Amino acid sequence: MILHTIAEVREQIKNWKKEGLTIGLVPTMGALHAGHKSLIEKSVEQCDRTVVSVFVNPIQFCPGEDLDKYPRTLDADNKLCEQVGADIVFAPSPNEMYGEGHIHSNDFLTYVIPPYFYVNKLCGKSRVGHFDGVCTVVNKLFNIVRPDFAFFGQKDAQQLIIIRKMVRDLNIPVEIIPCPIVREPSGLALSSRNKYLTDGAKEDALALSKILFNIKACYDKGITDIESLKDTAFSFLNEHHNLEYLEFLDADTLDEKTVADANTRVFIAVKIGDVRLIDNIML
Ligand code: PAF
């Protein structure tokens, strides 16, 4: 069932809560793929009722990013949600979420601003304001759906860590469930933005997972010096790759690591043409 208004969702949630049912939320921006499917399956398995939100959130896109061309495939998304057993697809318009004319207007909209320490690194460095938009919309979705559990993919590991921090800091009564990255057999991590890749660019995109898998293999052989591990990346890069970052950070706190250990997550972002791809791996 697709619902487009907050009032309709609230009504349904009220009834479920009265019945004592547990509610899972899978927040998405649509263009659903097997990665999202795995999150929805997990929620359906774990919760009595599952809500999937499909909302291309304008306030998390920075100027010059792909807001207008971001893939919008609501019919296909709804079909997949039905197949997997989700109960509601919540697909609001930007006006429904933010009120007419209030988008991108700091004068009118209340934002949730995550801490600078967590934001001023990795994707937050080049996507200024992105995580303010993410935290604001996720907080709104939590208030609308009041889920017991919310499911997030580890592909966006920085996002996941920031949302966990927000939930702790603001005492939001929801349990965040991290879900593993889903990859194509080639190793490429699934992403809605993979739709932008030409065949050639898709080949180039394999460098991200190859670099990460190779770093993990080197670490497993006993190399813990981060500069040596970083150096192994360059043989996978060619003139089509614009490496934005390759960082070794603590998987819980995003503190910089001086020596790689079992709680290190390696994060990579590469631009291939106009397409910016991210991936990560636990050591
Ligand atoms: O990861 C995403 O797709 C988005 O950032 C999210 C969490 C749905 C918020 O818009």
mmCIF file of C-alpha atoms and ligand atoms in Angstrom:
data_model
loop_
_atom_site.group_PDB
_atom_site.id
_atom_site.type_symbol
_atom_site.label_atom_id
_atom_site.label_comp_id
_atom_site.label_asym_id
_atom_site.label_seq_id
_atom_site.Cartn_x
_atom_site.Cartn_y
_atom_site.Cartn_z
ATOM 1 C CA MET A 1 0.000 0.000 0.000
ATOM 2 C CA ILE A 2 1.468 3.382 -1.008
ATOM 3 C CA LEU A 3 0.674 6.301 1.280
ATOM 4 C CA HIS A 4 1.629 9.846 0.344
ATOM 5 C CA THR A 5 0.628 11.842 3.423
ATOM 6 C CA ILE A 6 1.960 11.993 6.961
ATOM 7 C CA ALA A 7 -1.603 11.925 8.341
ATOM 8 C CA GLU A 8 -2.388 8.600 6.614
ATOM 9 C CA VAL A 9 0.817 7.008 7.922
ATOM 10 C CA ARG A 10 0.180 8.295 11.446
ATOM 11 C CA GLU A 11 -3.345 6.835 11.414
ATOM 12 C CA GLN A 12 -2.041 3.397 10.396
ATOM 13 C CA ILE A 13 0.796 3.500 12.923
ATOM 14 C CA LYS A 14 -1.633 4.470 15.689
ATOM 15 C CA ASN A 15 -3.707 1.344 14.979
ATOM 16 C CA TRP A 16 -0.654 -0.918 14.887
ATOM 17 C CA LYS A 17 0.638 0.511 18.163
ATOM 18 C CA LYS A 18 -2.779 -0.065 19.765
ATOM 19 C CA GLU A 19 -2.509 -3.718 18.716
ATOM 20 C CA GLY A 20 0.950 -3.901 20.303
ATOM 21 C CA LEU A 21 2.688 -4.693 16.998
ATOM 22 C CA THR A 22 6.391 -3.955 16.479
ATOM 23 C CA ILE A 23 7.264 -1.643 13.601
ATOM 24 C CA GLY A 24 10.349 -1.659 11.377
ATOM 25 C CA LEU A 25 11.346 1.304 9.210
ATOM 26 C CA VAL A 26 13.569 1.088 6.141
ATOM 27 C CA PRO A 27 14.377 4.651 5.043
ATOM 28 C CA THR A 28 15.305 4.891 1.339
ATOM 29 C CA MET A 29 15.471 7.347 -1.521
ATOM 30 C CA GLY A 30 13.938 4.753 -3.859
ATOM 31 C CA ALA A 31 15.496 3.230 -7.011
ATOM 32 C CA LEU A 32 15.482 0.105 -4.887
ATOM 33 C CA HIS A 33 17.999 -2.662 -5.579
ATOM 34 C CA ALA A 34 19.023 -5.930 -3.963
ATOM 35 C CA GLY A 35 20.792 -4.017 -1.174
ATOM 36 C CA HIS A 36 17.533 -2.317 -0.158
ATOM 37 C CA LYS A 37 15.705 -5.624 -0.637
ATOM 38 C CA SER A 38 17.961 -7.223 1.977
ATOM 39 C CA LEU A 39 17.098 -4.427 4.455
ATOM 40 C CA ILE A 40 13.363 -4.836 3.834
ATOM 41 C CA GLU A 41 13.634 -8.625 4.183
ATOM 42 C CA LYS A 42 15.416 -8.197 7.488
ATOM 43 C CA SER A 43 12.723 -5.860 8.773
ATOM 44 C CA VAL A 44 9.895 -8.149 7.606
ATOM 45 C CA GLU A 45 11.599 -11.062 9.335
ATOM 46 C CA GLN A 46 12.196 -9.186 12.588
ATOM 47 C CA CYS A 47 9.136 -6.911 12.923
ATOM 48 C CA ASP A 48 5.360 -7.386 12.841
ATOM 49 C CA ARG A 49 4.953 -4.505 10.386
ATOM 50 C CA THR A 50 7.378 -2.851 7.962
ATOM 51 C CA VAL A 51 7.292 0.664 6.535
ATOM 52 C CA VAL A 52 9.593 1.554 3.629
ATOM 53 C CA SER A 53 9.979 5.271 3.028
ATOM 54 C CA VAL A 54 10.782 6.343 -0.520
ATOM 55 C CA PHE A 55 11.747 9.991 -0.547
ATOM 56 C CA VAL A 56 14.448 11.739 -2.555
ATOM 57 C CA ASN A 57 15.293 14.166 0.199
ATOM 58 C CA PRO A 58 16.149 17.511 -1.408
ATOM 59 C CA ILE A 59 17.850 18.971 1.658
ATOM 60 C CA GLN A 60 20.615 16.341 1.697
ATOM 61 C CA PHE A 61 21.758 17.212 -1.832
ATOM 62 C CA CYS A 62 24.396 19.913 -2.116
ATOM 63 C CA PRO A 63 24.296 22.550 -4.857
ATOM 64 C CA GLY A 64 25.485 20.993 -8.137
ATOM 65 C CA GLU A 65 24.674 17.420 -7.064
ATOM 66 C CA ASP A 66 22.305 15.031 -8.851
ATOM 67 C CA LEU A 67 18.966 15.911 -7.169
ATOM 68 C CA ASP A 68 17.103 16.455 -10.459
ATOM 69 C CA LYS A 69 18.449 13.397 -12.231
ATOM 70 C CA TYR A 70 18.396 11.045 -9.206
ATOM 71 C CA PRO A 71 16.481 7.918 -10.409
ATOM 72 C CA ARG A 72 12.800 7.914 -9.421
ATOM 73 C CA THR A 73 11.127 4.523 -9.955
ATOM 74 C CA LEU A 74 8.186 4.475 -7.537
ATOM 75 C CA ASP A 75 6.084 1.841 -9.370
ATOM 76 C CA ALA A 76 8.944 -0.654 -9.485
ATOM 77 C CA ASP A 77 9.894 0.203 -5.887
ATOM 78 C CA ASN A 78 6.349 -0.429 -4.718
ATOM 79 C CA LYS A 79 6.242 -3.787 -6.518
ATOM 80 C CA LEU A 80 9.477 -4.904 -4.894
ATOM 81 C CA CYS A 81 8.222 -3.821 -1.455
ATOM 82 C CA GLU A 82 4.991 -5.778 -1.954
ATOM 83 C CA GLN A 83 6.908 -8.876 -3.092
ATOM 84 C CA VAL A 84 9.157 -8.775 -0.069
ATOM 85 C CA GLY A 85 6.223 -8.265 2.317
ATOM 86 C CA ALA A 86 6.468 -4.612 3.372
ATOM 87 C CA ASP A 87 3.164 -3.241 4.641
ATOM 88 C CA ILE A 88 3.451 0.437 3.713
ATOM 89 C CA VAL A 89 5.483 2.392 1.183
ATOM 90 C CA PHE A 90 5.530 5.972 2.429
ATOM 91 C CA ALA A 91 6.247 8.213 -0.560
ATOM 92 C CA PRO A 92 5.646 11.850 0.437
ATOM 93 C CA SER A 93 6.219 14.874 -1.789
ATOM 94 C CA PRO A 94 8.840 17.452 -0.731
ATOM 95 C CA ASN A 95 6.007 19.836 0.157
ATOM 96 C CA GLU A 96 4.360 17.198 2.343
ATOM 97 C CA MET A 97 7.629 16.730 4.239
ATOM 98 C CA TYR A 98 8.815 20.303 4.508
ATOM 99 C CA GLY A 99 5.883 22.587 3.771
ATOM 100 C CA GLU A 100 5.579 24.648 0.642
ATOM 101 C CA GLY A 101 8.545 26.875 -0.100
ATOM 102 C CA HIS A 102 10.503 25.882 2.999
ATOM 103 C CA ILE A 103 13.013 23.573 1.372
ATOM 104 C CA HIS A 104 16.592 24.830 1.439
ATOM 105 C CA SER A 105 15.489 27.726 3.555
ATOM 106 C CA ASN A 106 17.526 27.850 6.736
ATOM 107 C CA ASP A 107 15.334 30.771 7.794
ATOM 108 C CA PHE A 108 12.264 28.554 8.058
ATOM 109 C CA LEU A 109 13.303 24.945 8.619
ATOM 110 C CA THR A 110 14.466 23.409 11.893
ATOM 111 C CA TYR A 111 17.517 21.236 11.203
ATOM 112 C CA VAL A 112 19.170 18.455 13.191
ATOM 113 C CA ILE A 113 22.908 19.169 13.002
ATOM 114 C CA PRO A 114 25.201 16.219 13.781
ATOM 115 C CA PRO A 115 28.519 16.877 15.564
ATOM 116 C CA TYR A 116 31.318 18.454 13.553
ATOM 117 C CA PHE A 117 33.800 15.729 14.552
ATOM 118 C CA TYR A 118 31.755 13.069 12.748
ATOM 119 C CA VAL A 119 30.862 15.244 9.789
ATOM 120 C CA ASN A 120 34.124 16.962 8.979
ATOM 121 C CA LYS A 121 35.672 13.885 7.339
ATOM 122 C CA LEU A 122 35.055 11.347 4.569
ATOM 123 C CA CYS A 123 31.932 12.330 2.563
ATOM 124 C CA GLY A 124 31.121 15.276 4.832
ATOM 125 C CA LYS A 125 34.228 17.133 3.619
ATOM 126 C CA SER A 126 33.055 17.436 0.037
ATOM 127 C CA ARG A 127 29.297 17.252 0.734
ATOM 128 C CA VAL A 128 28.902 20.213 3.068
ATOM 129 C CA GLY A 129 25.498 20.134 4.786
ATOM 130 C CA HIS A 130 24.689 16.647 3.494
ATOM 131 C CA PHE A 131 24.512 15.001 6.912
ATOM 132 C CA ASP A 132 22.395 17.870 8.309
ATOM 133 C CA GLY A 133 19.854 16.988 5.623
ATOM 134 C CA VAL A 134 20.128 13.255 6.353
ATOM 135 C CA CYS A 135 19.727 13.645 10.127
ATOM 136 C CA THR A 136 16.839 16.073 9.704
ATOM 137 C CA VAL A 137 14.857 13.795 7.403
ATOM 138 C CA VAL A 138 15.641 10.611 9.348
ATOM 139 C CA ASN A 139 14.568 12.312 12.559
ATOM 140 C CA LYS A 140 11.328 13.399 10.875
ATOM 141 C CA LEU A 141 10.734 9.847 9.613
ATOM 142 C CA PHE A 142 11.313 8.509 13.145
ATOM 143 C CA ASN A 143 8.736 10.994 14.473
ATOM 144 C CA ILE A 144 6.195 10.084 11.794
ATOM 145 C CA VAL A 145 6.607 6.286 11.851
ATOM 146 C CA ARG A 146 7.732 5.823 15.490
ATOM 147 C CA PRO A 147 9.537 2.575 14.574
ATOM 148 C CA ASP A 148 10.898 0.114 17.124
ATOM 149 C CA PHE A 149 13.697 -0.783 14.701
ATOM 150 C CA ALA A 150 15.246 1.066 11.761
ATOM 151 C CA PHE A 151 17.419 -0.661 9.175
ATOM 152 C CA PHE A 152 20.424 0.989 7.503
ATOM 153 C CA GLY A 153 23.024 -0.420 5.109
ATOM 154 C CA GLN A 154 26.710 -0.452 6.046
ATOM 155 C CA LYS A 155 27.585 0.793 2.566
ATOM 156 C CA ASP A 156 26.873 4.287 3.934
ATOM 157 C CA ALA A 157 28.892 3.573 7.061
ATOM 158 C CA GLN A 158 29.522 7.222 7.972
ATOM 159 C CA GLN A 159 25.771 7.890 7.719
ATOM 160 C CA LEU A 160 25.042 4.874 9.918
ATOM 161 C CA ILE A 161 27.511 6.005 12.600
ATOM 162 C CA ILE A 162 26.127 9.559 12.555
ATOM 163 C CA ILE A 163 22.527 8.315 12.833
ATOM 164 C CA ARG A 164 23.456 6.066 15.762
ATOM 165 C CA LYS A 165 25.072 9.049 17.446
ATOM 166 C CA MET A 166 21.960 11.172 16.822
ATOM 167 C CA VAL A 167 19.732 8.462 18.307
ATOM 168 C CA ARG A 168 21.930 8.258 21.412
ATOM 169 C CA ASP A 169 22.334 12.011 21.831
ATOM 170 C CA LEU A 170 18.634 12.799 21.352
ATOM 171 C CA ASN A 171 17.321 9.719 23.225
ATOM 172 C CA ILE A 172 15.242 8.619 20.267
ATOM 173 C CA PRO A 173 13.457 5.372 21.203
ATOM 174 C CA VAL A 174 14.494 3.276 18.203
ATOM 175 C CA GLU A 175 17.037 0.516 17.745
ATOM 176 C CA ILE A 176 19.295 0.979 14.729
ATOM 177 C CA ILE A 177 20.032 -2.269 12.906
ATOM 178 C CA PRO A 178 23.131 -2.209 10.669
ATOM 179 C CA CYS A 179 22.927 -4.479 7.608
ATOM 180 C CA PRO A 180 25.821 -5.836 5.524
ATOM 181 C CA ILE A 181 26.854 -4.393 2.156
ATOM 182 C CA VAL A 182 25.382 -6.302 -0.797
ATOM 183 C CA ARG A 183 27.747 -6.727 -3.764
ATOM 184 C CA GLU A 184 27.473 -7.855 -7.357
ATOM 185 C CA PRO A 185 29.440 -11.066 -8.085
ATOM 186 C CA SER A 186 32.139 -8.737 -9.521
ATOM 187 C CA GLY A 187 32.559 -7.177 -6.059
ATOM 188 C CA LEU A 188 30.896 -3.863 -6.955
ATOM 189 C CA ALA A 189 28.840 -2.629 -3.983
ATOM 190 C CA LEU A 190 25.206 -2.053 -4.971
ATOM 191 C CA SER A 191 24.135 1.585 -5.151
ATOM 192 C CA SER A 192 21.302 3.451 -6.831
ATOM 193 C CA ARG A 193 23.993 5.631 -8.414
ATOM 194 C CA ASN A 194 25.446 2.591 -10.270
ATOM 195 C CA LYS A 195 22.633 3.300 -12.768
ATOM 196 C CA TYR A 196 24.684 6.280 -13.972
ATOM 197 C CA LEU A 197 27.675 4.093 -14.940
ATOM 198 C CA THR A 198 28.385 3.270 -18.581
ATOM 199 C CA ASP A 199 29.847 -0.209 -19.268
ATOM 200 C CA GLY A 200 33.370 1.247 -19.304
ATOM 201 C CA ALA A 201 32.814 3.198 -16.096
ATOM 202 C CA LYS A 202 31.389 0.089 -14.450
ATOM 203 C CA GLU A 203 34.634 -1.712 -15.231
ATOM 204 C CA ASP A 204 36.571 1.192 -13.693
ATOM 205 C CA ALA A 205 34.232 1.101 -10.681
ATOM 206 C CA LEU A 206 35.530 -2.362 -9.770
ATOM 207 C CA ALA A 207 38.711 -0.672 -8.558
ATOM 208 C CA LEU A 208 36.987 0.337 -5.310
ATOM 209 C CA SER A 209 36.195 -3.178 -4.124
ATOM 210 C CA LYS A 210 39.486 -4.531 -5.527
ATOM 211 C CA ILE A 211 41.433 -1.961 -3.498
ATOM 212 C CA LEU A 212 39.476 -2.778 -0.334
ATOM 213 C CA PHE A 213 39.689 -6.563 -0.742
ATOM 214 C CA ASN A 214 43.419 -6.297 -1.421
ATOM 215 C CA ILE A 215 43.971 -4.120 1.665
ATOM 216 C CA LYS A 216 42.045 -6.663 3.750
ATOM 217 C CA ALA A 217 44.155 -9.518 2.293
ATOM 218 C CA CYS A 218 47.382 -7.633 3.112
ATOM 219 C CA TYR A 219 46.125 -6.904 6.649
ATOM 220 C CA ASP A 220 45.216 -10.586 7.094
ATOM 221 C CA LYS A 221 48.822 -11.428 6.137
ATOM 222 C CA GLY A 222 50.036 -9.227 8.981
ATOM 223 C CA ILE A 223 50.597 -5.758 7.468
ATOM 224 C CA THR A 224 49.248 -3.148 9.887
ATOM 225 C CA ASP A 225 51.176 -0.068 8.790
ATOM 226 C CA ILE A 226 48.541 2.217 7.279
ATOM 227 C CA GLU A 227 50.828 3.999 4.801
ATOM 228 C CA SER A 228 52.000 0.633 3.423
ATOM 229 C CA LEU A 229 48.374 -0.535 3.145
ATOM 230 C CA LYS A 230 47.393 2.726 1.412
ATOM 231 C CA ASP A 231 50.248 2.347 -1.080
ATOM 232 C CA THR A 232 48.778 -0.931 -2.328
ATOM 233 C CA ALA A 233 45.795 0.995 -3.764
ATOM 234 C CA PHE A 234 47.624 2.844 -6.499
ATOM 235 C CA SER A 235 48.186 -0.139 -8.790
ATOM 236 C CA PHE A 236 44.373 -0.408 -9.179
ATOM 237 C CA LEU A 237 43.858 3.220 -10.220
ATOM 238 C CA ASN A 238 44.045 4.630 -13.751
ATOM 239 C CA GLU A 239 43.496 8.010 -15.410
ATOM 240 C CA HIS A 240 39.681 7.602 -15.143
ATOM 241 C CA HIS A 241 39.818 7.464 -11.357
ATOM 242 C CA ASN A 242 39.763 10.545 -9.187
ATOM 243 C CA LEU A 243 40.514 9.272 -5.677
ATOM 244 C CA GLU A 244 38.701 11.502 -3.171
ATOM 245 C CA TYR A 245 39.729 9.639 -0.032
ATOM 246 C CA LEU A 246 41.103 6.365 1.286
ATOM 247 C CA GLU A 247 40.933 6.450 5.069
ATOM 248 C CA PHE A 248 41.456 4.062 7.964
ATOM 249 C CA LEU A 249 39.120 4.991 10.829
ATOM 250 C CA ASP A 250 37.746 3.462 13.998
ATOM 251 C CA ALA A 251 34.540 1.648 13.039
ATOM 252 C CA ASP A 252 32.554 3.045 15.989
ATOM 253 C CA THR A 253 33.969 6.491 16.650
ATOM 254 C CA LEU A 254 35.465 7.533 13.287
ATOM 255 C CA ASP A 255 38.708 8.371 15.096
ATOM 256 C CA GLU A 256 41.739 8.203 12.832
ATOM 257 C CA LYS A 257 43.756 5.006 13.252
ATOM 258 C CA THR A 258 47.520 5.130 13.502
ATOM 259 C CA VAL A 259 47.889 1.340 13.153
ATOM 260 C CA ALA A 260 45.325 -0.918 11.476
ATOM 261 C CA ASP A 261 43.484 -3.314 13.797
ATOM 262 C CA ALA A 262 40.340 -5.450 13.869
ATOM 263 C CA ASN A 263 38.103 -2.451 14.667
ATOM 264 C CA THR A 264 39.362 -0.485 11.666
ATOM 265 C CA ARG A 265 37.026 0.315 8.810
ATOM 266 C CA VAL A 266 38.652 1.330 5.529
ATOM 267 C CA PHE A 267 36.652 3.945 3.606
ATOM 268 C CA ILE A 268 37.093 4.865 -0.041
ATOM 269 C CA ALA A 269 35.471 7.414 -2.377
ATOM 270 C CA VAL A 270 36.363 7.688 -6.052
ATOM 271 C CA LYS A 271 34.921 9.871 -8.795
ATOM 272 C CA ILE A 272 34.669 8.256 -12.215
ATOM 273 C CA GLY A 273 33.630 10.986 -14.632
ATOM 274 C CA ASP A 274 30.681 12.677 -12.927
ATOM 275 C CA VAL A 275 29.786 9.670 -10.802
ATOM 276 C CA ARG A 276 30.991 9.598 -7.223
ATOM 277 C CA LEU A 277 31.171 6.114 -5.696
ATOM 278 C CA ILE A 278 31.863 5.061 -2.120
ATOM 279 C CA ASP A 279 32.638 1.731 -0.496
ATOM 280 C CA ASN A 280 34.173 0.426 2.727
ATOM 281 C CA ILE A 281 35.357 -2.723 4.445
ATOM 282 C CA MET A 282 36.060 -3.903 8.005
ATOM 283 C CA LEU A 283 39.556 -5.241 8.605
HETATM 284 O O1 PAF B 1 20.751 6.355 2.623
HETATM 285 C C1 PAF B 1 19.808 6.943 2.079
HETATM 286 O O2 PAF B 1 19.232 6.471 1.109
HETATM 287 C C2 PAF B 1 19.379 8.296 2.609
HETATM 288 O O3 PAF B 1 20.460 9.045 3.037
HETATM 289 C C3 PAF B 1 18.307 8.203 3.701
HETATM 290 C C4 PAF B 1 18.834 7.507 4.940
HETATM 291 C C5 PAF B 1 17.097 7.456 3.181
HETATM 292 C C6 PAF B 1 17.852 9.595 4.120
HETATM 293 O O4 PAF B 1 17.303 10.299 3.057
#
